[in-house]
């Protein structure tokens, strides 16, 4: 069964998509792009519930069934991102080393850019080796917000 819905977060609208009782997409969408066909379901409702808890500072770990679709390397990176604890950060090089890809920090950045499940798969927790933000597909201001939210709780 396929379901989809929108979540209106403090940092913009998120489109949620599930297939076969697993979350396959959570992505930022601009207001003018909200024209997807909505089919709410139990799982999309649970995603919304957990996102509400996260933004309220009451959830540090998501408990949702995920279906990460991508190349083997990207999936390895996305799984590794889920190991970065709430409120902490890792560098692109740290993640590259964790997935046994020495000097693969650029490839990690590319995998982060293509992360299909933002916030829940916390690519926002990855920064440059010098501590600066690096990139973020949803915009640096969103990354800064998420890191600040996690630091304050």
Short mmCIF file of C-alpha atoms in Angstrom, two decimals:
data_model
loop_
_atom_site.label_atom_id
_atom_site.label_comp_id
_atom_site.label_asym_id
_atom_site.label_seq_id
_atom_site.Cartn_x
_atom_site.Cartn_y
_atom_site.Cartn_z
CA UNK A 1 0.00 0.00 0.00
CA UNK A 2 1.24 3.47 -0.87
CA UNK A 3 0.44 6.49 1.29
CA UNK A 4 1.51 10.12 1.25
CA UNK A 5 0.91 13.28 3.23
CA UNK A 6 2.39 16.66 4.10
CA UNK A 7 3.88 17.87 7.34
CA UNK A 8 4.07 21.58 8.05
CA UNK A 9 7.30 21.87 10.05
CA UNK A 10 8.83 25.00 11.58
CA UNK A 11 11.33 25.00 8.70
CA UNK A 12 8.98 24.37 5.81
CA UNK A 13 6.70 21.79 4.30
CA UNK A 14 7.75 18.16 4.13
CA UNK A 15 6.30 15.60 1.74
CA UNK A 16 6.05 12.11 3.27
CA UNK A 17 5.74 9.00 1.12
CA UNK A 18 5.46 5.36 2.18
CA UNK A 19 5.34 2.10 0.29
CA UNK A 20 4.63 -1.37 1.65
CA UNK A 21 4.52 -0.13 5.25
CA UNK A 22 7.94 1.54 5.06
CA UNK A 23 8.93 5.20 4.79
CA UNK A 24 10.55 5.84 1.40
CA UNK A 25 10.65 9.67 1.22
CA UNK A 26 10.57 12.68 3.49
CA UNK A 27 11.60 15.74 1.50
CA UNK A 28 11.29 19.50 1.68
CA UNK A 29 8.86 21.00 -0.82
CA UNK A 30 8.18 24.63 -1.57
CA UNK A 31 4.67 25.93 -0.96
CA UNK A 32 4.00 26.35 -4.66
CA UNK A 33 4.96 22.71 -5.27
CA UNK A 34 2.32 21.26 -2.98
CA UNK A 35 0.34 19.51 -5.66
CA UNK A 36 1.10 15.89 -4.89
CA UNK A 37 -1.82 13.50 -4.57
CA UNK A 38 -2.38 12.82 -0.85
CA UNK A 39 -3.33 9.38 0.47
CA UNK A 40 -2.97 9.57 4.27
CA UNK A 41 -2.37 6.37 6.20
CA UNK A 42 -1.40 4.99 9.58
CA UNK A 43 2.33 5.16 8.85
CA UNK A 44 2.29 8.71 7.47
CA UNK A 45 0.38 9.65 10.61
CA UNK A 46 3.10 8.08 12.75
CA UNK A 47 5.81 9.95 10.81
CA UNK A 48 3.94 13.20 11.48
CA UNK A 49 3.57 12.30 15.16
CA UNK A 50 7.29 11.57 15.55
CA UNK A 51 8.26 14.74 13.66
CA UNK A 52 5.98 16.74 16.00
CA UNK A 53 7.79 15.18 18.97
CA UNK A 54 11.20 15.87 17.43
CA UNK A 55 10.47 19.55 16.76
CA UNK A 56 9.05 19.90 20.29
CA UNK A 57 12.35 18.54 21.64
CA UNK A 58 10.72 15.39 22.99
CA UNK A 59 12.15 12.84 20.52
CA UNK A 60 15.82 12.16 19.97
CA UNK A 61 15.56 8.92 18.03
CA UNK A 62 13.08 8.04 15.31
CA UNK A 63 11.46 4.61 15.40
CA UNK A 64 10.11 4.12 11.90
CA UNK A 65 10.51 1.37 9.29
CA UNK A 66 12.62 2.79 6.46
CA UNK A 67 13.16 1.62 2.90
CA UNK A 68 16.32 3.39 1.75
CA UNK A 69 16.50 3.24 -2.02
CA UNK A 70 19.80 4.08 -3.65
CA UNK A 71 23.17 2.68 -4.63
CA UNK A 72 24.86 0.33 -2.19
CA UNK A 73 27.30 3.09 -1.22
CA UNK A 74 24.60 5.67 -0.61
CA UNK A 75 22.58 3.24 1.51
CA UNK A 76 25.71 2.46 3.58
CA UNK A 77 26.20 6.19 4.15
CA UNK A 78 22.55 6.77 5.08
CA UNK A 79 22.62 3.87 7.55
CA UNK A 80 25.81 5.31 9.07
CA UNK A 81 24.17 8.74 9.43
CA UNK A 82 21.57 7.13 11.69
CA UNK A 83 24.43 6.22 14.06
CA UNK A 84 25.34 9.87 14.68
CA UNK A 85 23.76 10.62 18.07
CA UNK A 86 21.21 13.40 18.53
CA UNK A 87 22.93 16.69 19.31
CA UNK A 88 26.30 15.53 17.96
CA UNK A 89 28.05 16.03 14.66
CA UNK A 90 30.41 14.06 12.46
CA UNK A 91 32.53 15.24 9.58
CA UNK A 92 32.21 14.06 6.00
CA UNK A 93 35.59 12.37 6.46
CA UNK A 94 34.39 10.63 9.68
CA UNK A 95 31.46 9.16 7.76
CA UNK A 96 33.69 8.16 4.83
CA UNK A 97 36.01 6.32 7.20
CA UNK A 98 33.07 4.65 8.96
CA UNK A 99 31.88 3.18 5.65
CA UNK A 100 35.44 2.12 4.70
CA UNK A 101 35.88 4.70 1.96
CA UNK A 102 39.09 6.54 2.83
CA UNK A 103 39.20 9.98 1.27
CA UNK A 104 35.59 9.50 0.16
CA UNK A 105 34.34 12.65 1.86
CA UNK A 106 33.10 14.08 -1.45
CA UNK A 107 31.16 10.88 -2.15
CA UNK A 108 29.63 11.14 1.33
CA UNK A 109 28.60 14.73 0.54
CA UNK A 110 26.98 13.50 -2.66
CA UNK A 111 25.15 10.73 -0.79
CA UNK A 112 23.95 13.28 1.78
CA UNK A 113 22.68 15.51 -1.01
CA UNK A 114 20.58 12.62 -2.33
CA UNK A 115 19.26 11.53 1.08
CA UNK A 116 15.61 10.62 0.43
CA UNK A 117 14.51 10.80 4.08
CA UNK A 118 15.60 14.13 5.57
CA UNK A 119 15.69 14.72 9.33
CA UNK A 120 14.88 11.06 10.10
CA UNK A 121 18.12 10.07 8.36
CA UNK A 122 20.10 12.94 9.92
CA UNK A 123 22.36 14.19 7.13
CA UNK A 124 22.15 17.60 8.80
CA UNK A 125 24.54 16.29 11.48
CA UNK A 126 27.42 16.10 9.02
CA UNK A 127 29.77 19.09 8.82
CA UNK A 128 33.12 19.95 7.26
CA UNK A 129 36.35 19.00 9.02
CA UNK A 130 36.88 22.64 10.01
CA UNK A 131 33.48 22.67 11.76
CA UNK A 132 31.73 24.79 9.14
CA UNK A 133 28.34 23.77 7.84
CA UNK A 134 29.15 22.44 4.39
CA UNK A 135 26.12 21.98 2.20
CA UNK A 136 22.53 20.99 2.80
CA UNK A 137 19.99 20.26 0.07
CA UNK A 138 17.24 21.96 2.05
CA UNK A 139 19.30 25.11 2.55
CA UNK A 140 21.98 25.94 5.11
CA UNK A 141 19.48 27.88 7.22
CA UNK A 142 17.51 24.64 7.76
CA UNK A 143 20.66 22.74 8.70
CA UNK A 144 21.57 25.47 11.20
CA UNK A 145 18.06 25.35 12.66
CA UNK A 146 18.15 21.57 13.10
CA UNK A 147 21.60 21.59 14.70
CA UNK A 148 20.56 24.43 17.01
CA UNK A 149 17.36 22.60 17.96
CA UNK A 150 19.33 19.51 18.87
CA UNK A 151 21.95 21.47 20.84
CA UNK A 152 19.27 23.20 22.92
CA UNK A 153 17.59 20.01 24.16
#
